């Protein structure tokens, strides 16, 4: 897979207002990118040179255990590989057979709603897992339920509310959510829509977000902080692209990380190459699929600074996110499309 590099709306409120981070370890790591800290056990990759092709399966399992421990995803390494294989199986249920939307909706309409939800998500200081679950539930709901365009915003907020109930410890009052919608809808209407969505989705709210695969792979690949932020930015842009719903979460994560590597062009090191070889073995799939996603993300990143859906661009241009959305290579589509495999 030579081309991919793998081995075999307007601001709602203050988007950058900070809150005390009291989340569990996984969410803490997912919502911030602190300086690297060495694990108590030195990663085996740092002691290996030239044997990656022979040792990848064993190394992957070992490094997966270290990565899950670092992310606070497990308390006993015995179950690390079982958890990962369960994630791989469950993600197969989270793709859509077609990107086509019901006739009443357009891609632009849905993108504007998701962009607004990203702003609300920032205002409420929810975890990143909540955002990805919100968009997943919204994509399911618009395809399963008959909701008028006038109630589309209400549907989006209900999906955010349901995602928050599943992922968060503290939730806003229903009246506060109505206030964010300028009291266009009443609390009774919101709760009634919530009941309708739950019944329509058959109370199935589980989701394996691409963010988890991305964080695991960046940890195994020993990526720099800038690389992690760039990949997270590109991955979040996929939420606005309706074409991405047909791809598996792990493929979205792999394409975002590879495009981030191509954009940043960090100098290679023997240890880094070995780590990347092991990490990239996670991303099973065809090269054509990964290249297709990379094209979508590249064009989305090029449009982000000048488009009408700029919430993610604003979110990732701060000091905390290392200004990755303002990286020169992301400013124009031609510069992105010169990346190997992205020519049109």
Short mmCIF file of C-alpha atoms in Angstrom, two decimals:
data_model
loop_
_atom_site.label_atom_id
_atom_site.label_comp_id
_atom_site.label_asym_id
_atom_site.label_seq_id
_atom_site.Cartn_x
_atom_site.Cartn_y
_atom_site.Cartn_z
CA UNK A 1 0.00 0.00 0.00
CA UNK A 2 2.65 2.42 -1.16
CA UNK A 3 0.41 5.38 -1.84
CA UNK A 4 -1.12 5.56 1.61
CA UNK A 5 2.14 4.75 3.39
CA UNK A 6 0.80 1.79 5.35
CA UNK A 7 3.00 -1.27 5.90
CA UNK A 8 1.07 -4.48 4.56
CA UNK A 9 -22.36 28.75 11.09
CA UNK A 10 -21.35 31.20 13.19
CA UNK A 11 -20.04 31.05 16.74
CA UNK A 12 -22.88 30.44 19.19
CA UNK A 13 -21.13 31.55 22.38
CA UNK A 14 -17.52 31.61 23.50
CA UNK A 15 -16.21 28.41 21.92
CA UNK A 16 -12.96 28.53 23.84
CA UNK A 17 -14.23 29.01 27.38
CA UNK A 18 -12.52 26.44 29.57
CA UNK A 19 -14.02 24.34 32.33
CA UNK A 20 -12.43 22.18 34.97
CA UNK A 21 -11.65 18.80 33.49
CA UNK A 22 -13.01 16.18 35.85
CA UNK A 23 -13.54 13.41 33.34
CA UNK A 24 -12.39 9.85 33.59
CA UNK A 25 -8.90 9.05 32.22
CA UNK A 26 -10.00 8.05 28.70
CA UNK A 27 -11.93 11.27 28.16
CA UNK A 28 -9.20 13.36 29.73
CA UNK A 29 -6.72 12.01 27.18
CA UNK A 30 -9.24 12.33 24.37
CA UNK A 31 -10.03 15.97 25.08
CA UNK A 32 -6.51 17.18 25.73
CA UNK A 33 -3.11 16.35 24.38
CA UNK A 34 -0.61 16.74 27.22
CA UNK A 35 3.15 16.31 26.82
CA UNK A 36 4.19 12.72 26.42
CA UNK A 37 4.89 10.77 29.55
CA UNK A 38 6.78 7.53 29.60
CA UNK A 39 4.84 4.54 30.83
CA UNK A 40 6.19 2.68 33.79
CA UNK A 41 7.02 -0.09 31.35
CA UNK A 42 9.21 0.94 28.44
CA UNK A 43 7.42 0.20 25.13
CA UNK A 44 8.95 -2.80 23.44
CA UNK A 45 9.13 -0.86 20.17
CA UNK A 46 11.93 1.28 21.53
CA UNK A 47 14.06 -1.84 21.89
CA UNK A 48 13.36 -3.31 18.46
CA UNK A 49 15.09 -2.46 15.18
CA UNK A 50 14.79 -4.18 11.84
CA UNK A 51 12.49 -7.00 12.94
CA UNK A 52 9.11 -5.28 12.55
CA UNK A 53 7.80 -7.44 9.70
CA UNK A 54 8.51 -10.61 11.64
CA UNK A 55 7.22 -9.40 15.01
CA UNK A 56 4.25 -7.17 14.10
CA UNK A 57 1.47 -9.49 15.44
CA UNK A 58 3.08 -9.94 18.85
CA UNK A 59 4.20 -6.33 19.03
CA UNK A 60 0.74 -5.07 18.16
CA UNK A 61 -0.79 -7.01 21.01
CA UNK A 62 1.86 -5.78 23.45
CA UNK A 63 1.59 -2.16 22.33
CA UNK A 64 -2.22 -2.32 22.38
CA UNK A 65 -2.06 -3.28 26.05
CA UNK A 66 0.24 -0.32 26.77
CA UNK A 67 -1.93 2.09 24.79
CA UNK A 68 -5.16 1.03 26.51
CA UNK A 69 -3.49 1.37 29.88
CA UNK A 70 -2.28 4.85 29.00
CA UNK A 71 -5.77 5.89 27.88
CA UNK A 72 -7.34 4.54 31.05
CA UNK A 73 -9.50 2.20 29.02
CA UNK A 74 -8.67 -0.88 31.08
CA UNK A 75 -7.54 -1.74 34.57
CA UNK A 76 -6.33 -5.24 33.75
CA UNK A 77 -4.20 -5.83 30.64
CA UNK A 78 -5.48 -9.38 30.47
CA UNK A 79 -8.59 -8.12 28.68
CA UNK A 80 -6.95 -5.57 26.37
CA UNK A 81 -6.94 -7.69 23.24
CA UNK A 82 -10.47 -8.97 23.89
CA UNK A 83 -11.68 -5.38 24.17
CA UNK A 84 -9.96 -4.41 20.95
CA UNK A 85 -11.36 -7.36 19.00
CA UNK A 86 -14.83 -6.52 20.32
CA UNK A 87 -14.36 -2.95 19.08
CA UNK A 88 -13.36 -4.28 15.66
CA UNK A 89 -16.46 -6.49 15.46
CA UNK A 90 -18.94 -3.94 16.76
CA UNK A 91 -17.83 -1.19 14.37
CA UNK A 92 -19.12 -3.25 11.46
CA UNK A 93 -22.65 -2.47 12.66
CA UNK A 94 -22.05 1.29 12.63
CA UNK A 95 -21.84 2.00 8.91
CA UNK A 96 -24.62 2.86 6.50
CA UNK A 97 -25.32 1.06 3.26
CA UNK A 98 -25.78 4.34 1.42
CA UNK A 99 -24.89 8.00 1.98
CA UNK A 100 -28.14 9.10 0.36
CA UNK A 101 -30.38 11.27 2.52
CA UNK A 102 -34.21 11.24 2.54
CA UNK A 103 -35.69 13.57 -0.03
CA UNK A 104 -36.59 16.35 2.41
CA UNK A 105 -33.00 16.89 3.50
CA UNK A 106 -29.87 18.10 1.73
CA UNK A 107 -26.20 17.57 2.56
CA UNK A 108 -25.73 21.29 3.19
CA UNK A 109 -28.71 21.40 5.55
CA UNK A 110 -27.36 18.52 7.62
CA UNK A 111 -23.82 19.97 7.62
CA UNK A 112 -25.09 23.31 8.96
CA UNK A 113 -26.96 21.52 11.74
CA UNK A 114 -23.92 19.43 12.71
CA UNK A 115 -21.72 22.53 12.65
CA UNK A 116 -24.12 24.20 15.09
CA UNK A 117 -24.16 21.08 17.28
CA UNK A 118 -20.35 21.19 17.44
CA UNK A 119 -20.64 24.72 18.82
CA UNK A 120 -23.27 23.68 21.37
CA UNK A 121 -21.09 20.70 22.32
CA UNK A 122 -18.20 23.09 23.02
CA UNK A 123 -20.39 25.41 25.07
CA UNK A 124 -21.59 22.50 27.22
CA UNK A 125 -18.02 21.17 27.64
CA UNK A 126 -19.04 17.65 26.72
CA UNK A 127 -16.50 14.93 25.91
CA UNK A 128 -15.46 14.16 22.35
CA UNK A 129 -17.12 10.75 22.57
CA UNK A 130 -20.44 12.55 23.07
CA UNK A 131 -19.97 14.54 19.86
CA UNK A 132 -19.27 11.48 17.73
CA UNK A 133 -22.20 9.59 19.27
CA UNK A 134 -24.46 12.60 18.66
CA UNK A 135 -23.70 12.72 14.95
CA UNK A 136 -24.06 8.94 14.63
CA UNK A 137 -27.49 9.02 16.29
CA UNK A 138 -28.52 11.96 14.10
CA UNK A 139 -27.49 10.13 10.93
CA UNK A 140 -29.56 7.13 11.99
CA UNK A 141 -32.55 9.20 13.05
CA UNK A 142 -32.88 11.19 9.82
CA UNK A 143 -32.94 7.92 7.89
CA UNK A 144 -35.36 6.05 10.16
CA UNK A 145 -37.77 8.77 11.27
CA UNK A 146 -39.97 11.13 9.32
CA UNK A 147 -39.08 14.51 10.81
CA UNK A 148 -40.07 17.78 9.19
CA UNK A 149 -37.40 20.31 8.30
CA UNK A 150 -38.89 22.70 10.86
CA UNK A 151 -38.10 20.14 13.59
CA UNK A 152 -34.62 19.21 12.36
CA UNK A 153 -32.85 21.41 14.93
CA UNK A 154 -34.94 19.86 17.67
CA UNK A 155 -33.93 16.40 16.45
CA UNK A 156 -30.27 17.37 16.58
CA UNK A 157 -30.49 18.66 20.15
CA UNK A 158 -32.36 15.52 21.23
CA UNK A 159 -29.57 13.37 19.77
CA UNK A 160 -27.03 15.48 21.69
CA UNK A 161 -29.12 15.07 24.85
CA UNK A 162 -29.30 11.29 24.43
CA UNK A 163 -25.57 11.05 23.74
CA UNK A 164 -24.90 13.12 26.84
CA UNK A 165 -27.08 10.81 28.94
CA UNK A 166 -24.94 7.90 27.80
CA UNK A 167 -21.50 9.51 28.04
CA UNK A 168 -21.62 12.38 30.55
CA UNK A 169 -21.89 12.67 34.30
CA UNK A 170 -23.55 16.10 34.35
CA UNK A 171 -26.27 17.25 31.96
CA UNK A 172 -27.97 20.59 31.33
CA UNK A 173 -31.62 21.09 32.20
CA UNK A 174 -34.14 20.60 29.43
CA UNK A 175 -35.04 24.29 29.74
CA UNK A 176 -31.39 25.22 29.09
CA UNK A 177 -31.39 23.21 25.87
CA UNK A 178 -34.56 24.99 24.80
CA UNK A 179 -32.89 28.31 25.58
CA UNK A 180 -29.99 27.39 23.26
CA UNK A 181 -32.62 27.01 20.53
CA UNK A 182 -33.99 30.48 21.41
CA UNK A 183 -37.07 28.80 22.93
CA UNK A 184 -38.31 27.84 19.49
CA UNK A 185 -39.44 24.56 21.06
CA UNK A 186 -40.93 23.86 24.48
CA UNK A 187 -39.53 21.37 27.01
CA UNK A 188 -42.58 19.20 26.35
CA UNK A 189 -41.78 19.08 22.62
CA UNK A 190 -38.17 18.15 23.37
CA UNK A 191 -39.12 15.30 25.68
CA UNK A 192 -41.72 14.05 23.23
CA UNK A 193 -39.12 14.03 20.44
CA UNK A 194 -36.71 12.22 22.75
CA UNK A 195 -39.26 9.45 23.30
CA UNK A 196 -39.89 9.24 19.57
CA UNK A 197 -36.17 8.96 18.76
CA UNK A 198 -35.58 6.29 21.39
CA UNK A 199 -38.44 4.21 20.07
CA UNK A 200 -37.34 4.71 16.46
CA UNK A 201 -33.78 3.63 17.28
CA UNK A 202 -35.11 0.77 19.43
CA UNK A 203 -33.03 2.11 22.34
CA UNK A 204 -29.83 1.05 20.55
CA UNK A 205 -27.38 3.81 21.46
CA UNK A 206 -24.06 1.94 21.38
CA UNK A 207 -21.30 3.17 19.09
CA UNK A 208 -17.59 2.54 18.56
CA UNK A 209 -16.34 5.98 17.51
CA UNK A 210 -13.40 6.43 15.12
CA UNK A 211 -11.83 8.63 17.79
CA UNK A 212 -11.02 5.58 19.93
CA UNK A 213 -9.21 3.88 17.05
CA UNK A 214 -7.35 7.11 16.33
CA UNK A 215 -6.18 7.57 19.91
CA UNK A 216 -5.05 3.96 20.15
CA UNK A 217 -3.14 4.12 16.88
CA UNK A 218 -1.45 7.45 17.67
CA UNK A 219 -0.37 6.09 21.03
CA UNK A 220 1.11 2.96 19.45
CA UNK A 221 2.73 4.96 16.64
CA UNK A 222 4.32 7.36 19.19
CA UNK A 223 2.93 10.37 17.31
CA UNK A 224 3.87 13.89 18.29
CA UNK A 225 1.30 16.15 19.92
CA UNK A 226 0.95 18.15 16.73
CA UNK A 227 0.33 14.98 14.75
CA UNK A 228 -2.40 13.91 17.17
CA UNK A 229 -4.15 17.27 16.99
CA UNK A 230 -3.94 17.38 13.20
CA UNK A 231 -5.41 13.89 12.89
CA UNK A 232 -8.17 14.74 15.35
CA UNK A 233 -9.03 17.88 13.36
CA UNK A 234 -9.23 15.98 10.09
CA UNK A 235 -11.28 13.24 11.71
CA UNK A 236 -13.76 15.75 13.12
CA UNK A 237 -14.20 17.24 9.65
CA UNK A 238 -15.53 13.84 8.56
CA UNK A 239 -18.59 14.47 10.74
CA UNK A 240 -19.70 17.16 8.30
CA UNK A 241 -19.26 14.97 5.22
CA UNK A 242 -22.27 12.81 4.50
CA UNK A 243 -20.20 10.55 2.22
CA UNK A 244 -18.23 9.34 5.25
CA UNK A 245 -21.15 7.47 6.81
CA UNK A 246 -20.54 4.48 4.52
CA UNK A 247 -17.00 3.92 5.84
CA UNK A 248 -16.04 1.93 8.91
CA UNK A 249 -14.80 3.98 11.90
CA UNK A 250 -11.38 2.35 11.78
CA UNK A 251 -10.94 3.38 8.13
CA UNK A 252 -11.88 6.97 8.95
CA UNK A 253 -9.30 7.00 11.73
CA UNK A 254 -6.61 5.48 9.51
CA UNK A 255 -7.21 7.94 6.67
CA UNK A 256 -7.18 10.93 9.04
CA UNK A 257 -3.89 9.84 10.59
CA UNK A 258 -2.21 9.12 7.26
CA UNK A 259 -3.34 12.46 5.81
CA UNK A 260 -2.01 14.20 8.92
CA UNK A 261 1.38 12.51 8.36
CA UNK A 262 1.40 13.63 4.75
CA UNK A 263 0.52 17.21 5.66
CA UNK A 264 3.02 17.63 8.49
CA UNK A 265 5.87 15.70 6.84
CA UNK A 266 7.68 15.09 10.10
CA UNK A 267 11.23 13.73 9.67
CA UNK A 268 11.33 9.93 9.98
CA UNK A 269 13.24 8.04 12.66
CA UNK A 270 14.04 4.30 12.90
CA UNK A 271 11.96 4.00 16.08
CA UNK A 272 9.12 6.00 14.54
CA UNK A 273 9.08 3.89 11.38
CA UNK A 274 8.90 0.70 13.43
CA UNK A 275 6.12 2.11 15.59
CA UNK A 276 4.18 3.25 12.52
CA UNK A 277 4.52 -0.18 10.90
CA UNK A 278 2.97 -1.83 13.95
CA UNK A 279 0.26 0.83 14.32
CA UNK A 280 -0.73 0.76 10.65
CA UNK A 281 -1.35 -2.99 10.83
CA UNK A 282 -4.58 -2.10 12.66
CA UNK A 283 -6.08 -0.45 9.59
CA UNK A 284 -7.29 -3.43 7.64
CA UNK A 285 -8.93 -2.39 4.40
CA UNK A 286 -8.26 -1.62 0.78
CA UNK A 287 -5.95 1.14 -0.34
CA UNK A 288 -8.72 2.51 -2.58
CA UNK A 289 -10.99 2.97 0.45
CA UNK A 290 -8.34 4.84 2.42
CA UNK A 291 -7.48 7.05 -0.55
CA UNK A 292 -11.16 7.88 -1.10
CA UNK A 293 -11.51 9.03 2.51
CA UNK A 294 -8.27 11.02 2.31
CA UNK A 295 -9.60 12.90 -0.72
CA UNK A 296 -12.82 13.77 1.11
CA UNK A 297 -10.94 14.98 4.19
CA UNK A 298 -8.40 16.94 2.15
CA UNK A 299 -11.10 18.86 0.31
CA UNK A 300 -13.03 19.42 3.55
CA UNK A 301 -9.92 20.86 5.21
CA UNK A 302 -9.34 23.17 2.25
CA UNK A 303 -12.92 24.49 2.43
CA UNK A 304 -13.04 24.84 6.21
CA UNK A 305 -11.51 28.35 6.62
CA UNK A 306 -13.80 29.98 4.05
CA UNK A 307 -16.96 27.88 4.25
CA UNK A 308 -20.16 28.48 6.18
CA UNK A 309 -19.44 25.55 8.54
CA UNK A 310 -16.38 26.74 10.45
CA UNK A 311 -16.94 25.45 13.99
CA UNK A 312 -14.23 22.77 13.80
CA UNK A 313 -11.82 25.19 12.10
CA UNK A 314 -12.26 27.69 14.94
CA UNK A 315 -12.05 24.96 17.55
CA UNK A 316 -8.68 23.72 16.29
CA UNK A 317 -6.96 27.06 15.68
CA UNK A 318 -6.30 27.83 19.35
CA UNK A 319 -3.08 27.59 21.36
CA UNK A 320 -4.40 24.48 23.12
CA UNK A 321 -4.77 22.67 19.78
CA UNK A 322 -1.44 23.97 18.41
CA UNK A 323 -3.22 25.96 15.64
CA UNK A 324 -3.39 22.87 13.44
CA UNK A 325 -6.39 24.09 11.42
CA UNK A 326 -4.27 27.06 10.28
CA UNK A 327 -1.41 24.92 9.00
CA UNK A 328 -0.24 26.32 5.61
CA UNK A 329 -0.64 22.97 3.86
CA UNK A 330 -4.35 22.97 4.68
CA UNK A 331 -5.15 26.40 3.28
CA UNK A 332 -5.66 25.49 -0.37
CA UNK A 333 -6.93 22.38 -2.09
CA UNK A 334 -4.10 22.26 -4.69
CA UNK A 335 -1.43 21.91 -2.01
CA UNK A 336 -3.39 19.09 -0.36
CA UNK A 337 -4.06 17.31 -3.62
CA UNK A 338 -0.33 17.06 -4.33
CA UNK A 339 -0.12 14.54 -1.50
CA UNK A 340 0.62 11.11 -3.06
CA UNK A 341 -2.60 9.37 -3.91
CA UNK A 342 -4.72 12.52 -3.77
CA UNK A 343 -4.39 13.70 -7.36
CA UNK A 344 -7.63 14.35 -9.16
#
